[in-house]
Amino acid sequence: KPGLNWLCRKMQSIPADRNGRDIGPAREALSRLKAGQLVGIFPEGRLNEGEELLPFGEGAAWMALRSNVPVYPVYIHNSPQGRSMVEPFLRPCRVRLFYGDRLDLRPYRERPRSPELLAAISDLMRRELLRLREMAQGVG
């Protein structure tokens, strides 16, 4: 998909296969973080066609531990929904961003790496995004 690859490069996004088996995007994100760049990660790991948060994958938690950089949750209120990445460009809308406080991952960094640890960090991230979503719905 040459056109999509061009667009991703121009937007400085990191395209990833949805099968979750390609480590290249994770390496690219880590490289950018080590260079001091900001990297946004969608922890659901796939397109969301509805209003509810989908279950989180463990990729964002793994990246947070591996990179050892600050993690700030951001909730995107009124984001366009669709079945493809193209639809939001065709149906622009007015979104609001709600920023959370920096997540304290120090207690997790001292624990041995395990699937349970990644699940706990993913749960922390999810709870904070749900809190921000509730705040966004209260604002309207």
Backbone as a chain_set.jsonl record, in Angstrom:
{"seq": "KPGLNWLCRKMQSIPADRNGRDIGPAREALSRLKAGQLVGIFPEGRLNEGEELLPFGEGAAWMALRSNVPVYPVYIHNSPQGRSMVEPFLRPCRVRLFYGDRLDLRPYRERPRSPELLAAISDLMRRELLRLREMAQGVG", "coords": {"N": [[0.844, -1.184, 0.0], [1.446, 1.585, -1.137], [0.521, 4.314, -1.116], [-0.639, 4.608, 1.443], [1.598, 4.089, 3.046], [3.185, 6.313, 2.382], [1.571, 8.384, 3.408], [1.61, 7.73, 6.148], [4.339, 8.136, 6.727], [4.528, 10.908, 6.256], [2.876, 11.861, 8.263], [4.321, 11.139, 10.404], [3.694, 8.808, 11.695], [3.66, 5.432, 12.924], [3.256, 2.718, 11.136], [1.576, -0.361, 11.756], [1.189, -3.869, 11.537], [-1.875, -5.547, 11.992], [-1.838, -8.061, 13.007], [-0.139, -8.322, 15.097], [2.384, -9.472, 15.178], [4.669, -8.327, 14.261], [7.635, -6.961, 15.192], [8.907, -4.706, 14.428], [7.525, -2.093, 14.431], [7.429, -1.631, 17.232], [10.139, -1.477, 17.852], [10.807, 0.804, 16.368], [9.254, 2.744, 17.698], [10.452, 2.653, 20.264], [12.998, 3.551, 19.587], [12.424, 6.175, 18.796], [11.485, 7.193, 21.234], [13.808, 7.001, 22.805], [15.27, 8.919, 21.51], [14.121, 11.143, 22.472], [11.667, 11.892, 21.508], [8.109, 12.401, 21.302], [5.7, 9.87, 21.648], [2.663, 8.606, 20.707], [0.384, 6.154, 21.726], [-2.164, 3.89, 20.967], [-3.796, 2.063, 23.149], [-5.724, 0.087, 22.771], [-5.149, -1.248, 20.488], [-6.337, -1.664, 18.034], [-8.81, -0.67, 15.549], [-11.566, 1.134, 16.79], [-14.951, 0.827, 16.673], [-17.013, 1.843, 18.121], [-18.376, 3.559, 21.026], [-17.505, 2.637, 23.493], [-14.615, 1.708, 25.43], [-12.346, -0.623, 24.136], [-10.993, -3.855, 25.101], [-7.682, -3.645, 26.376], [-4.56, -4.21, 24.781], [-1.326, -5.59, 25.567], [0.768, -4.161, 24.651], [1.187, -1.334, 24.981], [1.704, -1.207, 27.711], [4.004, -2.78, 27.864], [5.718, -1.174, 26.326], [5.84, 1.099, 27.936], [7.18, 0.134, 30.223], [9.582, -0.828, 29.098], [10.727, 1.422, 27.851], [11.034, 3.283, 29.862], [10.105, 5.918, 30.168], [8.19, 8.916, 30.921], [4.635, 8.476, 31.265], [1.681, 9.683, 30.024], [-1.73, 9.699, 30.182], [-4.197, 10.198, 27.638], [-7.38, 11.111, 26.714], [-9.458, 10.912, 23.937], [-12.12, 12.663, 23.114], [-15.178, 12.383, 21.402], [-14.157, 11.326, 19.088], [-13.858, 10.44, 15.63], [-15.58, 7.591, 14.432], [-15.099, 4.499, 12.76], [-14.768, 1.957, 10.205], [-12.414, 1.848, 8.92], [-9.109, 3.282, 8.549], [-9.263, 5.446, 6.95], [-11.762, 6.661, 6.97], [-12.07, 8.671, 9.121], [-10.729, 10.854, 7.964], [-12.397, 11.553, 5.959], [-14.699, 12.292, 7.206], [-14.518, 14.73, 8.987], [-14.463, 15.939, 12.364], [-15.206, 17.697, 15.428], [-13.068, 17.346, 18.017], [-12.203, 16.755, 21.47], [-9.491, 16.863, 23.69], [-8.565, 15.214, 26.627], [-6.422, 15.394, 29.219], [-4.584, 13.354, 31.401], [-2.947, 13.035, 34.616], [0.547, 12.355, 35.035], [1.329, 8.933, 34.97], [2.235, 6.939, 37.697], [4.61, 4.716, 37.507], [6.602, 3.606, 38.969], [6.378, 1.619, 41.127], [5.821, -0.643, 39.612], [8.011, -0.973, 37.989], [9.939, -2.134, 39.548], [9.217, -4.724, 39.876], [9.384, -8.202, 38.828], [9.369, -8.906, 35.317], [6.426, -9.984, 33.766], [3.495, -11.618, 32.389], [1.363, -11.003, 34.073], [2.205, -8.661, 35.301], [2.254, -6.882, 33.113], [-0.467, -6.932, 32.537], [-1.462, -5.715, 34.843], [-0.435, -3.114, 34.603], [-1.649, -2.363, 32.213], [-4.28, -2.384, 33.112], [-4.204, -0.271, 34.946], [-3.741, 1.873, 33.158], [-6.098, 1.702, 31.644], [-8.09, 2.187, 33.601], [-7.509, 4.864, 34.183], [-8.009, 6.099, 31.707], [-10.739, 5.577, 31.51], [-11.631, 7.15, 33.629], [-10.972, 9.685, 32.64], [-12.64, 9.676, 30.417], [-15.135, 9.7, 31.659], [-14.984, 12.219, 32.816], [-14.919, 13.76, 30.484], [-17.462, 13.247, 29.442], [-19.003, 14.51, 31.324], [-18.475, 17.151, 30.834], [-19.471, 17.538, 28.345]], "CA": [[0.0, 0.0, 0.0], [2.378, 2.71, -1.213], [-0.105, 5.573, -0.698], [-0.784, 4.611, 2.895], [2.946, 4.219, 3.608], [3.573, 7.703, 2.207], [0.805, 9.175, 4.365], [2.132, 7.442, 7.483], [5.627, 8.822, 6.868], [4.274, 12.352, 6.341], [2.264, 12.137, 9.571], [5.265, 10.617, 11.384], [3.095, 7.701, 12.425], [4.357, 4.16, 12.766], [2.259, 1.714, 10.756], [1.772, -1.686, 12.358], [0.254, -4.905, 11.121], [-2.83, -5.836, 13.06], [-1.686, -9.413, 13.534], [0.637, -8.224, 16.321], [3.578, -10.311, 15.133], [5.78, -7.55, 13.726], [8.306, -6.225, 16.266], [9.465, -3.49, 13.84], [6.928, -0.863, 14.961], [7.843, -1.434, 18.629], [11.534, -1.005, 17.813], [10.793, 2.191, 15.888], [8.732, 3.577, 18.789], [11.503, 2.742, 21.287], [14.05, 4.402, 19.043], [11.948, 7.564, 18.88], [11.456, 7.581, 22.646], [15.206, 7.2, 23.232], [15.718, 10.17, 20.891], [13.42, 12.232, 23.14], [10.441, 12.248, 20.807], [6.829, 12.009, 21.877], [5.058, 8.773, 20.919], [1.31, 8.301, 21.157], [0.021, 4.759, 21.502], [-3.552, 3.559, 21.223], [-3.642, 0.774, 23.837], [-6.691, -0.924, 22.336], [-4.441, -2.021, 19.484], [-7.124, -1.863, 16.814], [-9.822, 0.357, 15.345], [-12.751, 1.024, 17.628], [-16.119, 1.273, 15.916], [-18.064, 2.288, 19.033], [-18.028, 4.53, 22.067], [-16.879, 1.985, 24.653], [-13.225, 1.307, 25.283], [-12.122, -2.043, 23.911], [-9.932, -4.376, 25.974], [-6.343, -3.194, 26.014], [-3.49, -5.17, 24.596], [-0.244, -5.363, 26.521], [1.836, -3.447, 23.966], [1.458, -0.029, 25.593], [2.321, -1.47, 29.018], [5.368, -3.24, 27.574], [6.475, -0.005, 25.867], [6.061, 1.969, 29.09], [8.243, -0.459, 31.044], [10.825, -0.96, 28.335], [11.296, 2.727, 27.518], [11.309, 4.017, 31.102], [9.799, 7.333, 29.977], [6.908, 9.275, 31.536], [3.421, 8.092, 30.546], [0.554, 10.568, 30.29], [-2.929, 9.249, 29.46], [-4.968, 11.219, 26.93], [-8.643, 10.592, 26.205], [-9.948, 11.665, 22.784], [-13.585, 12.707, 23.186], [-15.884, 12.642, 20.147], [-13.326, 10.941, 17.939], [-14.665, 9.797, 14.586], [-15.578, 6.133, 14.454], [-15.223, 3.937, 11.431], [-14.216, 0.622, 9.985], [-11.103, 1.952, 8.3], [-8.338, 4.452, 8.964], [-9.532, 6.528, 6.002], [-13.043, 7.313, 7.279], [-11.972, 9.937, 9.864], [-10.297, 11.937, 7.087], [-13.533, 11.91, 5.115], [-15.752, 12.838, 8.066], [-13.889, 15.444, 10.091], [-15.341, 16.348, 13.453], [-14.555, 18.476, 16.475], [-12.732, 16.487, 19.147], [-11.593, 17.384, 22.655], [-8.512, 16.013, 24.354], [-8.536, 15.308, 28.074], [-5.116, 14.909, 29.655], [-4.463, 12.893, 32.777], [-1.649, 13.23, 35.251], [1.572, 11.342, 34.758], [1.116, 7.685, 35.697], [3.387, 6.532, 38.51], [4.913, 3.318, 37.217], [7.757, 3.155, 39.775], [6.179, 0.329, 41.806], [5.799, -1.727, 38.63], [9.343, -1.13, 37.412], [10.758, -2.944, 40.457], [8.718, -6.106, 39.877], [9.843, -9.016, 37.695], [8.513, -8.85, 34.13], [5.54, -11.141, 33.623], [2.2, -11.25, 31.794], [0.524, -10.405, 35.131], [2.668, -7.29, 35.48], [1.75, -6.115, 31.971], [-1.917, -6.817, 32.713], [-1.702, -4.732, 35.908], [-0.167, -1.784, 34.05], [-2.733, -2.112, 31.256], [-5.467, -2.074, 33.912], [-3.995, 1.095, 35.449], [-3.972, 2.78, 32.031], [-7.518, 1.642, 31.299], [-8.852, 2.898, 34.651], [-7.299, 6.302, 34.032], [-8.739, 6.551, 30.519], [-12.164, 5.563, 31.857], [-11.843, 8.336, 34.463], [-10.955, 10.833, 31.742], [-13.868, 9.601, 29.606], [-16.227, 10.167, 32.522], [-14.813, 13.666, 32.919], [-15.298, 14.32, 29.187], [-18.916, 13.178, 29.301], [-19.58, 15.512, 32.225], [-18.275, 18.463, 30.234], [-20.392, 17.581, 27.215]], "C": [[0.887, 1.244, 0.0], [1.783, 4.038, -0.751], [-0.236, 5.686, 0.802], [0.574, 4.745, 3.571], [3.439, 5.658, 3.504], [2.882, 8.587, 3.239], [1.333, 8.969, 5.784], [3.466, 8.153, 7.717], [5.421, 10.32, 7.039], [3.689, 12.737, 7.701], [3.161, 11.706, 10.725], [4.641, 9.542, 12.26], [3.884, 6.431, 12.123], [3.308, 3.112, 12.407], [2.598, 0.357, 11.358], [0.75, -2.65, 11.777], [-0.656, -5.234, 12.286], [-2.685, -7.231, 13.618], [-0.813, -9.439, 14.786], [1.932, -9.011, 16.326], [4.818, -9.579, 14.634], [6.383, -6.707, 14.833], [8.882, -4.897, 15.763], [8.852, -2.202, 14.368], [7.323, -0.588, 16.419], [9.282, -0.922, 18.69], [11.607, 0.453, 17.373], [10.299, 3.134, 16.987], [9.781, 3.736, 19.892], [12.639, 3.652, 20.836], [13.661, 5.873, 19.138], [11.919, 8.05, 20.325], [12.863, 7.848, 23.164], [15.781, 8.495, 22.668], [14.992, 11.38, 21.49], [12.143, 12.668, 22.451], [9.211, 11.752, 21.565], [6.218, 10.913, 21.01], [3.688, 8.538, 21.534], [0.965, 6.868, 20.791], [-1.456, 4.588, 21.833], [-3.568, 2.162, 21.838], [-4.663, -0.294, 23.464], [-6.097, -1.788, 21.22], [-5.207, -2.298, 18.197], [-8.149, -0.733, 16.709], [-11.038, 0.076, 16.219], [-13.925, 1.607, 16.857], [-17.237, 1.781, 16.814], [-17.53, 3.246, 20.081], [-17.271, 3.909, 23.249], [-15.415, 1.671, 24.379], [-13.161, -0.204, 25.067], [-11.099, -2.55, 24.925], [-8.565, -3.924, 25.458], [-5.442, -4.377, 25.745], [-2.404, -4.86, 25.616], [0.9, -4.566, 25.916], [2.186, -2.118, 24.607], [2.132, -0.209, 26.955], [3.767, -1.914, 28.827], [6.253, -2.065, 27.184], [6.795, 0.918, 27.039], [7.183, 1.434, 29.974], [9.585, -0.436, 30.33], [11.515, 0.383, 28.106], [11.704, 3.532, 28.742], [11.127, 5.53, 30.927], [8.469, 7.647, 30.66], [5.727, 8.89, 30.639], [2.288, 9.005, 30.998], [-0.652, 10.066, 29.505], [-3.658, 10.437, 28.827], [-6.225, 10.547, 26.395], [-9.102, 11.502, 25.069], [-11.468, 11.563, 22.779], [-14.156, 13.098, 21.826], [-15.02, 12.307, 18.938], [-14.197, 10.25, 16.902], [-14.499, 8.284, 14.639], [-15.704, 5.635, 13.027], [-14.561, 2.581, 11.337], [-12.849, 0.661, 9.326], [-10.406, 3.21, 8.806], [-8.628, 5.657, 8.077], [-10.767, 7.325, 6.401], [-12.914, 8.608, 8.083], [-11.509, 11.12, 9.013], [-11.445, 12.419, 6.209], [-14.663, 12.543, 5.907], [-15.109, 13.576, 9.238], [-14.914, 15.838, 11.15], [-14.517, 17.107, 14.486], [-14.322, 17.551, 17.673], [-12.174, 17.329, 20.281], [-10.638, 16.378, 23.258], [-8.555, 16.283, 25.846], [-7.255, 14.625, 28.553], [-5.146, 14.5, 31.12], [-3.093, 13.222, 33.324], [-0.707, 12.099, 34.865], [1.29, 10.104, 35.608], [2.385, 7.317, 36.448], [3.622, 5.037, 38.305], [6.087, 2.792, 38.046], [7.518, 1.832, 40.49], [6.212, -0.861, 40.848], [7.19, -2.014, 38.07], [10.231, -2.038, 38.26], [10.347, -4.415, 40.459], [9.271, -6.892, 38.694], [8.844, -8.941, 36.534], [7.707, -10.134, 34.009], [4.262, -10.686, 32.923], [1.274, -10.581, 32.819], [0.909, -8.946, 35.367], [2.147, -6.41, 34.35], [0.241, -5.918, 32.067], [-2.245, -5.769, 33.774], [-1.478, -3.311, 35.399], [-1.251, -1.413, 33.041], [-4.011, -1.727, 31.99], [-5.375, -0.661, 34.481], [-4.279, 2.113, 34.348], [-5.452, 2.844, 31.674], [-8.367, 2.399, 32.32], [-8.712, 4.409, 34.494], [-8.018, 6.836, 32.796], [-10.249, 6.538, 30.753], [-12.524, 6.769, 32.721], [-11.89, 9.587, 33.585], [-12.195, 10.851, 30.847], [-15.058, 10.103, 30.41], [-16.175, 11.689, 32.664], [-15.272, 14.342, 31.619], [-16.816, 14.316, 29.014], [-19.608, 14.176, 30.199], [-19.47, 16.904, 31.668], [-19.196, 18.647, 29.042], [-19.691, 17.797, 25.981]], "O": [[1.054, 1.884, 1.038], [2.456, 4.81, -0.069], [0.028, 6.744, 1.374], [0.691, 5.449, 4.574], [4.051, 6.169, 4.442], [3.517, 9.434, 3.867], [1.485, 9.932, 6.536], [3.691, 8.711, 8.791], [6.071, 10.94, 7.88], [3.977, 13.813, 8.224], [2.807, 11.884, 11.891], [5.013, 9.382, 13.422], [4.672, 6.381, 11.179], [2.554, 2.665, 13.271], [3.766, -0.019, 11.454], [-0.406, -2.292, 11.553], [-0.234, -5.199, 13.442], [-3.338, -7.568, 14.606], [-0.747, -10.461, 15.47], [2.526, -9.2, 17.387], [5.903, -10.158, 14.59], [5.712, -5.823, 15.366], [9.297, -4.058, 16.562], [9.593, -1.287, 14.727], [7.53, 0.566, 16.795], [9.601, -0.04, 19.486], [12.371, 1.241, 17.931], [10.869, 4.207, 17.183], [9.977, 4.84, 20.401], [13.171, 4.431, 21.626], [14.477, 6.715, 19.516], [12.288, 9.19, 20.606], [13.083, 8.82, 23.887], [16.67, 9.099, 23.268], [15.221, 12.512, 21.065], [11.592, 13.717, 22.783], [9.279, 10.811, 22.356], [6.216, 11.014, 19.783], [3.569, 8.301, 22.736], [1.226, 6.425, 19.672], [-1.936, 5.081, 22.853], [-3.373, 1.175, 21.127], [-4.484, -1.462, 23.807], [-6.506, -2.935, 21.038], [-4.761, -3.088, 17.365], [-8.333, 0.051, 17.64], [-11.473, -1.067, 16.364], [-13.882, 2.763, 16.437], [-18.311, 2.12, 16.318], [-16.381, 3.682, 20.023], [-16.492, 4.586, 23.919], [-15.025, 1.404, 23.242], [-13.851, -0.965, 25.747], [-10.406, -1.746, 25.549], [-8.338, -3.837, 24.251], [-5.545, -5.416, 26.398], [-2.561, -3.957, 26.438], [1.901, -4.315, 26.588], [3.366, -1.802, 24.763], [3.031, 0.554, 27.308], [4.655, -1.467, 29.552], [7.391, -1.956, 27.641], [7.898, 1.458, 27.124], [8.04, 2.195, 30.423], [10.602, -0.061, 30.913], [12.742, 0.473, 28.16], [12.609, 4.364, 28.673], [11.898, 6.321, 31.469], [7.697, 6.732, 30.948], [5.812, 8.969, 29.414], [1.974, 9.093, 32.185], [-0.6, 10.012, 28.276], [-3.725, 11.525, 29.399], [-6.146, 9.532, 25.702], [-9.132, 12.723, 25.222], [-12.031, 10.51, 22.478], [-13.673, 14.03, 21.183], [-15.142, 12.937, 17.888], [-15.157, 9.56, 17.245], [-13.402, 7.773, 14.865], [-16.339, 6.274, 12.188], [-13.888, 2.123, 12.261], [-12.194, -0.372, 9.187], [-11.029, 4.084, 9.409], [-8.269, 6.78, 8.43], [-10.815, 8.537, 6.192], [-13.597, 9.578, 7.756], [-11.855, 12.264, 9.306], [-11.454, 13.569, 5.77], [-15.496, 13.254, 5.344], [-15.154, 13.092, 10.369], [-16.09, 16.043, 10.848], [-13.289, 17.146, 14.417], [-15.272, 17.04, 18.266], [-11.734, 18.461, 20.082], [-10.937, 15.186, 23.33], [-8.58, 17.435, 26.279], [-7.041, 13.435, 28.319], [-5.672, 15.221, 31.968], [-2.195, 13.636, 32.591], [-1.133, 11.031, 34.426], [1.043, 10.207, 36.809], [3.483, 7.377, 35.894], [2.911, 4.203, 38.867], [6.521, 1.657, 37.85], [8.402, 0.977, 40.46], [6.591, -1.965, 41.241], [7.507, -3.151, 37.721], [11.171, -2.644, 37.745], [11.068, -5.257, 40.994], [9.594, -6.304, 37.662], [7.632, -8.915, 36.745], [8.245, -11.234, 34.136], [3.98, -9.489, 32.872], [0.494, -9.696, 32.468], [0.048, -8.099, 35.605], [1.652, -5.311, 34.599], [-0.271, -4.855, 31.717], [-3.205, -5.014, 33.619], [-2.245, -2.406, 35.728], [-1.718, -0.275, 33.02], [-4.744, -0.845, 31.542], [-6.368, 0.066, 34.494], [-4.978, 3.1, 34.577], [-5.991, 3.924, 31.43], [-9.258, 3.163, 31.948], [-9.684, 5.147, 34.655], [-8.583, 7.929, 32.842], [-10.959, 7.405, 30.243], [-13.599, 7.347, 32.564], [-12.751, 10.447, 33.77], [-12.736, 11.917, 30.554], [-15.892, 10.846, 29.895], [-17.208, 12.358, 32.634], [-15.938, 15.377, 31.657], [-17.386, 15.277, 28.497], [-20.697, 14.648, 29.87], [-20.289, 17.763, 31.993], [-19.649, 19.755, 28.755], [-20.312, 17.861, 24.92]]}, "num_chains": 1, "name": "protein.A"}
